[in-house]
mmCIF file of C-alpha atoms in Angstrom:
data_model
loop_
_atom_site.group_PDB
_atom_site.id
_atom_site.type_symbol
_atom_site.label_atom_id
_atom_site.label_comp_id
_atom_site.label_asym_id
_atom_site.label_seq_id
_atom_site.Cartn_x
_atom_site.Cartn_y
_atom_site.Cartn_z
ATOM 1 C CA ALA N 1 -3.019 -34.294 -0.581
ATOM 2 C CA LYS N 2 -0.946 -34.174 -3.499
ATOM 3 C CA ASP N 3 -3.615 -33.374 -5.541
ATOM 4 C CA ARG N 4 -4.506 -30.585 -3.385
ATOM 5 C CA ILE N 5 -1.102 -29.195 -3.318
ATOM 6 C CA LEU N 6 -1.149 -29.403 -7.080
ATOM 7 C CA ASP N 7 -4.641 -27.869 -7.661
ATOM 8 C CA PHE N 8 -3.141 -24.998 -5.407
ATOM 9 C CA ALA N 9 -0.164 -24.609 -7.597
ATOM 10 C CA ASP N 10 -2.451 -24.624 -10.536
ATOM 11 C CA ARG N 11 -4.862 -21.882 -9.038
ATOM 12 C CA TYR N 12 -1.778 -19.750 -7.954
ATOM 13 C CA GLU N 13 -0.441 -19.914 -11.423
ATOM 14 C CA SER N 14 -3.090 -17.843 -13.015
ATOM 15 C CA VAL N 15 -2.491 -14.878 -10.920
ATOM 16 C CA ALA N 16 1.437 -15.295 -10.749
ATOM 17 C CA ASP N 17 3.989 -13.051 -12.425
ATOM 18 C CA GLU N 18 6.706 -14.644 -14.581
ATOM 19 C CA LYS N 19 9.221 -15.534 -12.172
ATOM 20 C CA GLU N 20 6.412 -16.972 -9.792
ATOM 21 C CA LYS N 21 5.303 -19.374 -12.633
ATOM 22 C CA GLU N 22 9.100 -20.369 -13.039
ATOM 23 C CA PHE N 23 8.978 -21.096 -9.505
ATOM 24 C CA LEU N 24 5.776 -23.013 -9.803
ATOM 25 C CA ASN N 25 7.209 -25.075 -12.519
ATOM 26 C CA GLU N 26 10.087 -26.033 -10.314
ATOM 27 C CA PHE N 27 7.959 -26.767 -7.431
ATOM 28 C CA ARG N 28 5.628 -29.006 -9.331
ATOM 29 C CA THR N 29 8.799 -30.900 -10.657
ATOM 30 C CA ALA N 30 10.632 -31.477 -7.266
ATOM 31 C CA TYR N 31 6.951 -32.041 -5.566
ATOM 32 C CA LEU N 32 6.591 -34.916 -7.971
ATOM 33 C CA GLU N 33 9.814 -36.110 -7.648
ATOM 34 C CA TRP N 34 9.747 -36.243 -3.894
ATOM 35 C CA SER N 35 6.147 -38.012 -4.057
ATOM 36 C CA LEU N 36 7.508 -40.604 -6.356
ATOM 37 C CA ALA N 37 10.351 -41.211 -3.776
ATOM 38 C CA ASN N 38 8.156 -41.455 -1.134
ATOM 39 C CA GLU N 39 5.690 -43.724 -2.811
ATOM 40 C CA GLU N 40 8.639 -46.119 -3.574
ATOM 41 C CA LEU N 41 9.952 -45.865 0.419
ATOM 42 C CA ILE N 42 6.205 -46.670 1.482
ATOM 43 C CA ALA N 43 6.414 -49.671 -0.938
ATOM 44 C CA ALA N 44 9.583 -50.866 0.266
ATOM 45 C CA ALA N 45 8.685 -50.290 3.729
ATOM 46 C CA LYS N 46 5.519 -52.590 3.523
ATOM 47 C CA ASP N 47 7.845 -55.129 2.050
ATOM 48 C CA LYS N 48 10.250 -54.555 4.394
ATOM 49 C CA LYS N 49 13.105 -54.293 2.266
ATOM 50 C CA MET N 50 15.800 -52.081 4.227
ATOM 51 C CA ASP N 51 18.531 -52.336 1.234
ATOM 52 C CA VAL N 52 15.935 -50.491 -1.029
ATOM 53 C CA ILE N 53 14.720 -48.156 1.695
ATOM 54 C CA THR N 54 18.311 -47.204 2.052
ATOM 55 C CA ASN N 55 18.841 -46.778 -1.444
ATOM 56 C CA VAL N 56 15.770 -44.867 -2.302
ATOM 57 C CA MET N 57 16.443 -42.407 0.593
ATOM 58 C CA MET N 58 20.012 -41.778 -0.511
ATOM 59 C CA THR N 59 19.677 -41.584 -4.333
ATOM 60 C CA LYS N 60 15.916 -40.090 -4.694
ATOM 61 C CA GLU N 61 14.287 -39.203 -1.547
ATOM 62 C CA ASP N 62 17.059 -36.838 0.165
ATOM 63 C CA PRO N 63 17.949 -35.148 -3.237
ATOM 64 C CA ALA N 64 14.037 -34.504 -3.896
ATOM 65 C CA ARG N 65 13.544 -33.114 -0.495
ATOM 66 C CA ASP N 66 16.421 -30.955 -0.734
ATOM 67 C CA LYS N 67 15.366 -29.829 -4.182
ATOM 68 C CA LEU N 68 12.030 -29.039 -2.920
ATOM 69 C CA ARG N 69 13.261 -27.206 -0.154
ATOM 70 C CA SER N 70 15.491 -24.968 -2.299
ATOM 71 C CA VAL N 71 12.236 -24.213 -4.630
ATOM 72 C CA LEU N 72 10.330 -23.309 -1.526
ATOM 73 C CA ASN N 73 13.181 -20.927 0.229
ATOM 74 C CA LYS N 74 13.218 -19.214 -3.535
ATOM 75 C CA MET N 75 9.634 -18.668 -3.336
ATOM 76 C CA GLN N 76 9.643 -17.531 -0.064
ATOM 77 C CA ASP N 77 12.692 -15.209 -0.861
ATOM 78 C CA LYS N 78 10.651 -13.848 -3.625
ATOM 79 C CA ALA N 79 7.395 -13.274 -1.426
ATOM 80 C CA ALA N 80 9.684 -11.414 0.932
ATOM 81 C CA GLU N 81 11.049 -9.126 -1.937
ATOM 82 C CA ASP N 82 7.509 -8.429 -3.050
ATOM 83 C CA SER N 83 6.231 -7.554 0.387
ATOM 84 C CA ILE N 84 9.110 -5.185 0.706
ATOM 85 C CA ALA N 85 8.538 -3.544 -2.756
ATOM 86 C CA ALA N 86 5.020 -3.350 -1.945
ATOM 87 C CA ALA N 87 5.711 -1.686 1.453
ATOM 88 C CA GLU N 88 7.887 0.912 -0.407
ATOM 89 C CA THR N 89 4.926 1.469 -2.948
ATOM 90 C CA GLU N 90 2.932 2.106 0.240
ATOM 91 C CA LYS N 91 5.189 4.476 1.609
ATOM 92 C CA GLU N 92 5.889 6.471 -1.789
ATOM 93 C CA THR N 93 1.825 6.608 -1.994
ATOM 94 C CA TYR N 94 1.446 7.887 1.532
ATOM 95 C CA LEU N 95 3.994 10.610 0.957
ATOM 96 C CA MET N 96 2.366 11.736 -1.934
ATOM 97 C CA ALA N 97 -0.908 11.788 -0.667
ATOM 98 C CA ARG N 98 0.300 13.941 2.502
ATOM 99 C CA ASN N 99 2.228 16.504 0.157
ATOM 100 C CA LEU N 100 -0.858 16.726 -1.721
ATOM 101 C CA LEU N 101 -2.780 17.114 1.249
ATOM 102 C CA LEU N 102 -0.564 19.910 2.562
ATOM 103 C CA LEU N 103 -0.631 21.676 -0.604
ATOM 104 C CA VAL N 104 -4.208 21.717 -0.806
ATOM 105 C CA GLY N 105 -4.615 22.975 2.748
ATOM 106 C CA GLY N 106 -1.966 25.677 2.017
ATOM 107 C CA ALA N 107 -3.940 27.041 -1.056
ATOM 108 C CA ILE N 108 -7.083 26.773 1.139
ATOM 109 C CA SER N 109 -6.179 28.630 3.577
ATOM 110 C CA PHE N 110 -4.404 31.085 1.180
ATOM 111 C CA LEU N 111 -7.519 31.628 -0.498
ATOM 112 C CA ALA N 112 -9.268 32.028 2.814
ATOM 113 C CA ILE N 113 -6.702 34.624 3.934
ATOM 114 C CA ALA N 114 -7.430 36.637 0.739
ATOM 115 C CA ILE N 115 -10.856 36.543 1.059
ATOM 116 C CA SER N 116 -10.814 37.579 4.480
ATOM 117 C CA VAL N 117 -8.446 40.670 3.612
ATOM 118 C CA VAL N 118 -10.981 41.681 0.812
ATOM 119 C CA LEU N 119 -13.919 41.412 2.804
ATOM 120 C CA MET N 120 -12.197 43.311 5.848
ATOM 121 C CA ARG N 121 -11.009 46.084 3.349
ATOM 122 C CA SER N 122 -14.333 46.269 1.912
ATOM 123 C CA VAL N 123 -16.150 46.412 5.213
ATOM 124 C CA SER N 124 -13.625 48.952 6.697
ATOM 125 C CA LYS N 125 -14.236 51.180 3.563
ATOM 126 C CA SER N 126 -17.806 51.342 4.218
ATOM 127 C CA ILE N 127 -17.391 51.901 7.789
ATOM 128 C CA ASP N 128 -14.877 54.752 6.914
ATOM 129 C CA ARG N 129 -17.386 56.105 4.206
ATOM 130 C CA VAL N 130 -20.310 56.202 7.187
ATOM 131 C CA ILE N 131 -17.754 57.667 9.945
ATOM 132 C CA GLY N 132 -17.133 60.459 7.555
ATOM 133 C CA GLN N 133 -20.718 61.328 6.822
ATOM 134 C CA LEU N 134 -21.112 61.210 10.547
ATOM 135 C CA LYS N 135 -18.435 63.720 11.197
ATOM 136 C CA GLU N 136 -19.982 65.883 8.292
ATOM 137 C CA ASN N 137 -23.270 65.705 9.756
ATOM 138 C CA SER N 138 -22.264 66.563 13.152
ATOM 139 C CA VAL N 139 -20.462 69.778 12.078
ATOM 140 C CA GLN N 140 -23.524 70.760 10.315
ATOM 141 C CA VAL N 141 -25.435 70.001 13.284
ATOM 142 C CA GLY N 142 -22.729 71.931 15.798
ATOM 143 C CA GLY N 143 -23.221 74.905 12.978
ATOM 144 C CA ALA N 144 -27.070 74.763 13.530
ATOM 145 C CA ALA N 145 -26.850 74.469 17.219
ATOM 146 C CA SER N 146 -24.341 77.513 17.176
ATOM 147 C CA GLN N 147 -27.091 79.480 14.979
ATOM 148 C CA ILE N 148 -29.778 78.603 17.261
ATOM 149 C CA ALA N 149 -27.982 79.797 20.235
ATOM 150 C CA SER N 150 -27.031 83.049 18.976
ATOM 151 C CA SER N 151 -30.108 83.794 17.355
ATOM 152 C CA SER N 152 -31.866 82.845 20.939
ATOM 153 C CA GLN N 153 -29.505 85.263 22.620
ATOM 154 C CA SER N 154 -30.305 88.169 20.346
#
């Protein structure tokens, strides 16, 4: 188990930032101190030396365990800070993306309205021109009909 824990620390160090590397070095030191104290305790327990067990626990194992806990707590606090920073970055990215989407959507809407107005004016001018020509033609047809009606009465 000791080799697996230290191997993991070695692998993690390749992607760790400077602060995390400091924590890993502290962790390795504290873990090795604690491991050595535990090995002494196991040996003393096998030999049933209660005075040695008490001495090792008080002078080596307890302080090493406390140091290890302290380092692990620091690492946990750093991980929590990193998580909060990542969440803030994600929030900023989301807000920027949302604002960009609103801006692009607004620009596209403006262009669509402008194109619609231009097309509407173009079509309405064409229709007005056709209506004007139809009015002129109806006046001419009306005049011709009047002439035909007056010539047929005479």
